[in-house]
CSV table of C-alpha atoms and ligand atoms in Angstrom, one decimal:
chain,number,residue,atom,x,y,z
A,1,MET,CA,0.0,0.0,0.0
A,2,THR,CA,1.4,3.4,-0.9
A,3,ILE,CA,1.0,6.2,1.5
A,4,PRO,CA,-1.7,8.7,0.4
A,5,ALA,CA,-0.3,11.8,-1.4
A,6,ARG,CA,-3.0,14.1,0.2
A,7,VAL,CA,-4.5,14.1,3.7
A,8,LYS,CA,-7.7,15.8,4.9
A,9,LEU,CA,-7.6,16.9,8.5
A,10,VAL,CA,-10.9,17.5,10.3
A,11,GLU,CA,-10.3,20.0,13.0
A,12,VAL,CA,-12.0,19.0,16.3
A,13,GLY,CA,-10.4,21.6,18.6
A,14,PRO,CA,-13.5,23.8,19.1
A,15,ARG,CA,-15.5,20.7,20.1
A,16,ASP,CA,-13.3,17.9,21.4
A,17,GLY,CA,-10.7,20.4,22.5
A,18,LEU,CA,-12.9,22.7,24.5
A,19,GLN,CA,-15.7,20.3,25.7
A,20,ASN,CA,-13.7,19.3,28.8
A,21,GLU,CA,-12.5,22.8,29.7
A,22,LYS,CA,-13.5,23.7,33.2
A,23,GLN,CA,-13.2,27.4,33.0
A,24,PRO,CA,-15.8,29.3,31.1
A,25,VAL,CA,-14.8,30.0,27.5
A,26,SER,CA,-17.0,32.6,25.8
A,27,ALA,CA,-18.8,32.0,22.6
A,28,ALA,CA,-16.8,34.9,21.2
A,29,VAL,CA,-13.5,33.1,21.8
A,30,LYS,CA,-14.8,29.9,20.3
A,31,ILE,CA,-16.0,31.9,17.3
A,32,GLY,CA,-12.6,33.6,17.1
A,33,LEU,CA,-10.9,30.2,17.1
A,34,ILE,CA,-13.1,28.7,14.4
A,35,GLU,CA,-12.6,31.7,12.1
A,36,ARG,CA,-8.8,31.6,12.6
A,37,LEU,CA,-8.9,27.9,11.8
A,38,GLN,CA,-10.8,28.6,8.6
A,39,ASP,CA,-8.2,31.2,7.7
A,40,ALA,CA,-5.4,28.7,8.3
A,41,GLY,CA,-6.8,26.4,5.7
A,42,LEU,CA,-8.9,23.9,7.6
A,43,THR,CA,-11.7,22.9,5.4
A,44,THR,CA,-13.8,20.8,7.8
A,45,ILE,CA,-14.3,22.0,11.4
A,46,GLU,CA,-16.2,20.3,14.2
A,47,ILE,CA,-17.4,23.3,15.9
A,48,THR,CA,-19.7,22.2,18.8
A,49,SER,CA,-22.1,19.6,20.2
A,50,PHE,CA,-25.8,19.6,20.7
A,51,VAL,CA,-25.7,17.6,23.8
A,52,SER,CA,-27.2,18.0,27.3
A,53,PRO,CA,-25.7,21.1,29.0
A,54,LYS,CA,-26.0,19.2,32.3
A,55,TRP,CA,-23.6,16.6,31.0
A,56,VAL,CA,-21.3,18.9,29.1
A,57,PRO,CA,-21.7,22.5,30.3
A,58,GLN,CA,-19.0,23.9,28.0
A,59,MET,CA,-21.1,23.1,24.9
A,60,ALA,CA,-24.2,24.9,26.3
A,61,ASP,CA,-23.6,27.7,23.8
A,62,ALA,CA,-23.8,25.4,20.8
A,63,ALA,CA,-26.6,27.5,19.1
A,64,GLN,CA,-24.7,30.8,19.7
A,65,VAL,CA,-21.5,29.4,18.2
A,66,LEU,CA,-23.2,27.8,15.2
A,67,THR,CA,-25.1,31.0,14.4
A,68,GLY,CA,-22.3,33.3,15.3
A,69,ILE,CA,-19.5,32.1,12.9
A,70,ARG,CA,-18.6,33.9,9.7
A,71,ARG,CA,-18.4,31.1,7.3
A,72,LYS,CA,-15.7,31.0,4.7
A,73,PRO,CA,-16.9,29.6,1.4
A,74,GLY,CA,-15.9,25.9,0.9
A,75,VAL,CA,-15.5,25.2,4.6
A,76,ARG,CA,-17.6,22.4,6.0
A,77,VAL,CA,-19.2,22.8,9.4
A,78,SER,CA,-19.8,19.7,11.5
A,79,VAL,CA,-21.5,19.3,14.9
A,80,LEU,CA,-22.1,16.4,17.2
A,81,VAL,CA,-25.7,15.2,17.6
A,82,PRO,CA,-26.5,12.3,20.0
A,83,ASN,CA,-30.3,12.1,19.7
A,84,ILE,CA,-33.4,13.7,18.2
A,85,LYS,CA,-33.5,16.4,20.9
A,86,GLY,CA,-30.0,17.5,19.7
A,87,TRP,CA,-31.1,17.3,16.1
A,88,GLU,CA,-34.1,19.5,16.7
A,89,ALA,CA,-32.0,22.0,18.7
A,90,MET,CA,-29.6,22.2,15.8
A,91,LEU,CA,-32.4,22.7,13.2
A,92,ALA,CA,-33.9,25.4,15.4
A,93,THR,CA,-30.9,27.6,14.9
A,94,GLY,CA,-31.7,27.8,11.2
A,95,ALA,CA,-28.0,27.8,10.5
A,96,PRO,CA,-26.6,25.6,7.7
A,97,VAL,CA,-24.7,22.5,8.8
A,98,ASP,CA,-22.8,20.3,6.3
A,99,GLU,CA,-22.1,17.3,8.5
A,100,ILE,CA,-23.2,15.8,11.8
A,101,GLU,CA,-21.6,13.2,13.9
A,102,VAL,CA,-23.3,10.6,16.0
A,103,PHE,CA,-21.0,9.0,18.6
A,104,GLY,CA,-21.1,5.4,19.7
A,105,SER,CA,-18.7,3.2,21.6
A,106,ALA,CA,-17.1,-0.2,21.0
A,107,SER,CA,-17.2,-0.8,24.7
A,108,GLU,CA,-20.5,-1.1,26.6
A,109,ALA,CA,-19.3,0.6,29.7
A,110,PHE,CA,-18.1,3.7,27.9
A,111,SER,CA,-21.4,3.9,26.0
A,112,GLN,CA,-23.2,4.0,29.4
A,113,LYS,CA,-20.9,6.6,30.9
A,114,ASN,CA,-20.8,8.8,27.9
A,115,ILE,CA,-24.3,8.8,26.5
A,116,ASN,CA,-26.3,7.0,29.2
A,117,CYS,CA,-27.4,4.0,27.2
A,118,SER,CA,-26.2,0.7,25.8
A,119,ILE,CA,-24.7,0.3,22.4
A,120,ALA,CA,-27.9,-1.2,21.1
A,121,GLU,CA,-30.0,1.6,22.5
A,122,SER,CA,-27.6,4.2,21.1
A,123,MET,CA,-28.4,2.8,17.6
A,124,GLU,CA,-32.1,3.3,18.2
A,125,ARG,CA,-31.4,6.9,19.2
A,126,PHE,CA,-29.1,7.6,16.3
A,127,ALA,CA,-31.2,5.9,13.6
A,128,PRO,CA,-33.9,8.6,13.3
A,129,VAL,CA,-31.2,11.4,13.4
A,130,VAL,CA,-29.2,9.7,10.6
A,131,GLN,CA,-32.4,9.3,8.6
A,132,ALA,CA,-33.4,13.0,9.1
A,133,ALA,CA,-29.9,14.3,8.3
A,134,ARG,CA,-29.5,12.2,5.1
A,135,ALA,CA,-33.0,13.3,4.0
A,136,CYS,CA,-31.7,16.9,4.2
A,137,GLY,CA,-28.5,16.1,2.4
A,138,ILE,CA,-26.3,16.4,5.5
A,139,PHE,CA,-23.4,14.0,5.6
A,140,VAL,CA,-23.3,11.7,8.6
A,141,ARG,CA,-20.2,10.6,10.3
A,142,GLY,CA,-20.1,8.1,13.2
A,143,ALA,CA,-17.4,8.4,15.9
A,144,MET,CA,-16.5,5.0,17.3
A,145,SER,CA,-15.0,5.5,20.7
A,146,CYS,CA,-12.8,3.1,22.6
A,147,THR,CA,-11.7,1.1,19.6
A,148,VAL,CA,-8.5,-0.1,21.3
A,149,GLY,CA,-8.9,0.7,25.0
A,150,CYS,CA,-11.7,1.7,27.4
A,151,PRO,CA,-11.2,3.5,30.7
A,152,TYR,CA,-13.7,1.1,32.3
A,153,GLU,CA,-13.2,-2.2,30.5
A,154,GLY,CA,-9.5,-2.1,29.5
A,155,GLU,CA,-8.3,-3.5,26.2
A,156,VAL,CA,-11.0,-3.7,23.6
A,157,PRO,CA,-10.8,-6.6,21.0
A,158,SER,CA,-11.1,-5.6,17.4
A,159,HIS,CA,-14.2,-7.8,16.8
A,160,LYS,CA,-16.1,-5.3,19.0
A,161,VAL,CA,-15.0,-2.5,16.6
A,162,ALA,CA,-16.2,-4.6,13.6
A,163,TYR,CA,-19.5,-5.2,15.4
A,164,LEU,CA,-20.0,-1.4,16.0
A,165,ALA,CA,-19.0,-0.5,12.5
A,166,GLY,CA,-21.6,-3.0,11.2
A,167,LEU,CA,-24.3,-1.4,13.4
A,168,MET,CA,-23.3,2.1,12.1
A,169,LYS,CA,-23.5,0.9,8.5
A,170,GLY,CA,-26.8,-0.7,9.2
A,171,ILE,CA,-28.4,2.6,10.3
A,172,GLY,CA,-27.0,4.5,7.4
A,173,VAL,CA,-23.9,6.2,8.9
A,174,GLN,CA,-21.7,7.2,5.9
A,175,HIS,CA,-18.3,7.4,7.4
A,176,VAL,CA,-16.7,6.1,10.6
A,177,GLY,CA,-14.0,7.5,12.8
A,178,VAL,CA,-11.8,5.0,14.6
A,179,ALA,CA,-11.1,6.7,17.9
A,180,ASP,CA,-8.5,5.9,20.5
A,181,THR,CA,-10.4,7.9,23.1
A,182,ILE,CA,-7.9,7.5,25.9
A,183,GLY,CA,-4.8,7.4,23.7
A,184,VAL,CA,-3.5,4.1,24.9
A,185,GLY,CA,-3.2,2.4,21.6
A,186,THR,CA,0.1,1.5,19.8
A,187,PRO,CA,0.4,1.2,16.0
A,188,ARG,CA,-0.4,-2.5,15.5
A,189,GLN,CA,-3.4,-2.3,17.7
A,190,VAL,CA,-4.7,0.8,15.9
A,191,GLN,CA,-4.2,-0.9,12.6
A,192,ALA,CA,-6.2,-3.9,13.8
A,193,ALA,CA,-9.0,-1.5,14.8
A,194,ILE,CA,-8.9,0.2,11.4
A,195,GLU,CA,-9.0,-3.1,9.6
A,196,ALA,CA,-12.0,-4.0,11.7
A,197,ALA,CA,-13.8,-0.8,10.5
A,198,LEU,CA,-12.7,-1.7,6.9
A,199,THR,CA,-14.7,-4.9,7.1
A,200,HIS,CA,-17.8,-2.6,6.7
A,201,TYR,CA,-16.5,0.6,5.2
A,202,GLY,CA,-14.3,1.5,2.3
A,203,ILE,CA,-11.0,3.2,2.8
A,204,ASP,CA,-12.4,6.6,1.8
A,205,ASP,CA,-15.0,6.3,4.5
A,206,VAL,CA,-12.8,5.6,7.5
A,207,SER,CA,-10.8,8.2,9.5
A,208,GLY,CA,-8.5,8.1,12.5
A,209,HIS,CA,-9.2,10.0,15.7
A,210,PHE,CA,-6.3,9.6,18.1
A,211,HIS,CA,-5.9,11.1,21.5
A,212,ASP,CA,-2.3,11.5,22.5
A,213,THR,CA,-2.4,10.6,26.2
A,214,TYR,CA,0.5,8.1,25.9
A,215,GLY,CA,2.4,10.0,23.2
A,216,GLN,CA,1.4,7.4,20.5
A,217,ALA,CA,-0.8,9.5,18.3
A,218,LEU,CA,1.7,10.5,15.6
A,219,ALA,CA,3.0,6.9,15.4
A,220,ASN,CA,-0.6,5.7,15.2
A,221,THR,CA,-1.3,8.3,12.4
A,222,LEU,CA,1.6,7.0,10.4
A,223,ALA,CA,0.4,3.4,11.0
A,224,ALA,CA,-3.0,4.4,9.7
A,225,LEU,CA,-1.5,6.1,6.7
A,226,GLU,CA,0.3,2.9,5.9
A,227,LEU,CA,-3.1,1.2,5.5
A,228,GLY,CA,-4.2,4.0,3.1
A,229,VAL,CA,-6.3,6.0,5.6
A,230,TRP,CA,-6.1,9.7,4.4
A,231,GLN,CA,-8.6,11.4,6.8
A,232,PHE,CA,-7.8,12.3,10.4
A,233,ASP,CA,-9.3,14.3,13.2
A,234,SER,CA,-6.9,16.5,15.1
A,235,SER,CA,-7.1,19.4,17.6
A,236,VAL,CA,-5.1,22.6,17.4
A,237,ALA,CA,-2.6,23.1,20.2
A,238,GLY,CA,-3.5,19.5,21.2
A,239,LEU,CA,-6.5,20.8,23.2
A,240,GLY,CA,-8.9,18.6,24.9
A,241,GLY,CA,-10.1,15.3,26.3
A,242,CYS,CA,-13.5,13.6,26.9
A,243,PRO,CA,-15.3,14.4,30.2
A,244,TYR,CA,-16.2,10.7,30.5
A,245,ALA,CA,-12.7,9.4,30.0
A,246,LYS,CA,-10.9,10.7,33.1
A,247,GLY,CA,-7.2,11.5,32.6
A,248,ALA,CA,-7.4,11.3,28.8
A,249,THR,CA,-5.6,14.2,27.2
A,250,GLY,CA,-6.3,16.0,24.0
A,251,ASN,CA,-6.2,14.8,20.4
A,252,VAL,CA,-3.0,14.8,18.5
A,253,ALA,CA,-2.1,18.4,17.8
A,254,THR,CA,-3.0,19.6,14.3
A,255,GLU,CA,0.3,21.5,14.0
A,256,ASP,CA,2.2,18.3,14.8
A,257,VAL,CA,0.3,16.2,12.2
A,258,VAL,CA,0.7,19.0,9.6
A,259,TYR,CA,4.4,19.2,10.2
A,260,MET,CA,4.8,15.4,9.9
A,261,LEU,CA,2.7,15.2,6.8
A,262,HIS,CA,4.4,18.2,5.0
A,263,GLY,CA,7.8,16.7,6.0
A,264,MET,CA,6.8,13.5,4.2
A,265,GLY,CA,5.7,15.4,1.1
A,266,ILE,CA,2.0,14.9,1.8
A,267,ASP,CA,-0.3,17.8,0.9
A,268,THR,CA,-2.9,19.2,3.3
A,269,ASP,CA,-3.5,22.8,2.0
A,270,ILE,CA,-3.0,24.0,5.6
A,271,ASP,CA,-0.8,27.0,6.3
A,272,LEU,CA,1.3,25.8,9.2
A,273,ASP,CA,2.4,29.3,10.4
A,274,ARG,CA,-1.2,30.6,10.6
A,275,LEU,CA,-2.2,27.4,12.3
A,276,ILE,CA,0.5,27.9,14.9
A,277,ASP,CA,-0.7,31.5,15.5
A,278,THR,CA,-4.2,30.0,15.9
A,279,GLY,CA,-3.0,27.5,18.5
A,280,GLN,CA,-1.2,30.2,20.4
A,281,PHE,CA,-4.4,32.4,20.3
A,282,ILE,CA,-6.5,29.7,22.0
A,283,SER,CA,-3.7,28.7,24.4
A,284,ASP,CA,-3.4,32.4,25.5
A,285,ALA,CA,-7.1,32.7,25.8
A,286,LEU,CA,-7.2,29.6,28.1
A,287,GLY,CA,-4.0,30.7,30.0
A,288,ARG,CA,-2.6,27.3,29.0
A,289,LYS,CA,0.8,26.1,27.7
A,290,ASN,CA,0.6,25.3,24.0
A,291,GLY,CA,0.2,21.5,23.7
A,292,SER,CA,1.8,21.3,20.2
A,293,ARG,CA,5.4,20.3,20.3
A,294,VAL,CA,5.9,21.7,16.8
A,295,ALA,CA,4.3,25.1,17.7
A,296,VAL,CA,6.5,25.4,20.8
A,297,ALA,CA,9.6,24.6,18.9
A,298,MET,CA,8.8,27.0,16.1
A,299,LEU,CA,7.7,29.8,18.4
A,300,ASN,CA,10.9,29.4,20.4
A,301,LYS,CA,12.9,29.9,17.2
A,302,HIS,CA,11.3,33.3,16.5
G,1,HMG,P1,-30.1,11.2,28.8
G,1,HMG,O1,-30.1,11.7,30.3
G,1,HMG,O2,-30.1,9.7,28.6
G,1,HMG,O3,-31.2,11.8,28.0
G,1,HMG,O4,-28.8,11.8,28.2
G,1,HMG,P2,-32.8,11.8,28.1
G,1,HMG,O5,-33.3,11.7,26.7
G,1,HMG,O6,-33.2,10.8,29.1
G,1,HMG,O7,-33.1,13.3,28.7
G,1,HMG,C1,-32.7,13.7,30.0
G,1,HMG,C2,-32.6,15.2,30.0
G,1,HMG,O8,-31.6,15.6,29.1
G,1,HMG,C3,-33.9,15.9,29.6
G,1,HMG,O9,-33.9,17.1,30.3
G,1,HMG,C4,-33.7,16.2,28.1
G,1,HMG,O10,-34.4,17.2,27.7
G,1,HMG,C5,-32.2,16.5,28.1
G,1,HMG,P3,-34.8,17.3,31.6
G,1,HMG,O11,-36.2,17.0,31.2
G,1,HMG,O12,-34.2,16.4,32.6
G,1,HMG,O13,-34.6,18.8,32.0
G,1,HMG,N1,-31.6,16.2,26.9
G,1,HMG,C6,-30.9,17.1,26.1
G,1,HMG,N2,-30.7,18.4,26.3
G,1,HMG,C7,-30.0,19.1,25.3
G,1,HMG,N3,-29.5,18.5,24.2
G,1,HMG,C8,-29.8,17.2,24.0
G,1,HMG,C9,-30.5,16.5,25.0
G,1,HMG,N4,-30.9,15.2,25.1
G,1,HMG,C10,-31.5,15.1,26.2
G,1,HMG,N5,-29.3,16.6,22.9
G,1,HMG,C11,-27.4,12.4,26.3
G,1,HMG,C12,-28.4,11.4,26.9
G,1,HMG,C13,-26.7,11.8,25.1
G,1,HMG,C14,-28.1,13.7,25.9
G,1,HMG,C15,-26.4,12.8,27.4
G,1,HMG,O14,-25.8,11.6,27.9
G,1,HMG,C16,-25.3,13.6,27.0
G,1,HMG,O15,-25.5,14.8,26.6
G,1,HMG,N6,-24.0,13.2,27.0
G,1,HMG,C17,-22.9,14.0,26.5
G,1,HMG,C18,-21.9,13.1,25.9
G,1,HMG,C19,-20.8,14.0,25.3
G,1,HMG,O16,-21.0,15.1,24.8
G,1,HMG,N7,-19.6,13.4,25.4
G,1,HMG,C20,-18.5,14.0,24.8
G,1,HMG,C21,-18.5,13.9,23.3
G,1,HMG,S1,-18.1,12.3,22.7
G,1,HMG,C22,-16.4,12.3,22.6
G,1,HMG,O17,-15.7,13.2,23.1
G,1,HMG,C23,-15.7,11.1,21.9
G,1,HMG,C24,-15.2,11.5,20.5
G,1,HMG,O18,-14.3,12.6,20.6
G,1,HMG,C25,-14.5,10.3,19.9
G,1,HMG,C26,-13.4,9.7,20.9
G,1,HMG,O19,-12.4,10.4,21.2
G,1,HMG,O20,-13.7,8.6,21.4
G,1,HMG,C27,-16.4,11.9,19.6
G,2,MG,MG1,-12.3,12.5,21.1
């Protein structure tokens, strides 16, 4: 398998990156982040989640963020939607959305902790959302959490990933993201999870979503590239974590992935300098050390 010549990065910083943030972050800062990401060349941005504000208070301003952004032509906006209630809240904003993401888990325990239902029940909740979205021409992605490890169940065998991918396919989800939610996976494990997803989806409909808790995310990205995967989620400045995966840190930093890809001659259409400025903007706004190794190295040089 030859490594893809182009990679599409889906920026999840405004959603995955900020959802776990304890301090209040204003909608204006979130909007400023999203607009800077667009200007840096990101073409698909996961901007927020229509989830319960009791569960994830930081995403309570979903409608404000979705309606407040200045959209750059050609940029696709994506939001998380866990059920019909979230779908209706999204529709009520009247704002255009290009993609939604339902989110399930390969492990039962994480499904319960994250979305308060079993894997089977989650499909019943997602199915009408998927149907409604597709009827409006909105693209539907499905996040598959805990595809290598679960904070409650430990190691997750790949047959559970294949099973979940089959369920997602069965309800009409068009693309699946293979997530290492707690960032424990190593390259061969991640490849096994991707191969499990590939039993139900084609290579163009599978992406990688790697948290970097154990520092494996770039290696896992390369391992996925070796299988032909060309779409990845990443988070500017390495922001984030999941509120229901204690101790898990952010996604792989977008800057670090872009640096690696460009160094390998792989095209992304992302302007690394502008991206680094964007990562620094949000790190400053949060009063946080920048979580991108590449950004820190390059900023130290200047
Ligand atoms: P539930 O309690 O089972 O829902 O929560 P319910 O239908 O029984 O309703 C209970 C209450 O929640 C009701 O309000 C509903 O109106 C309200 P009450 O009558 O008590 O006042 N409610 C909602 N409010 C706003 N928006 C909604 C909504 N639905 C119900 N959509 C639910 C189920 C999924 C809503 C809840 O468990 C939840 O919000 N969980 C949040 C999960 C989350 O956002 N996790 C982080 C994102 S996933 C992630 O980070 C992983 C990923 O990055 C991939 C990876 O790394 O693994 C994608
Ligand atoms: Mg995640």
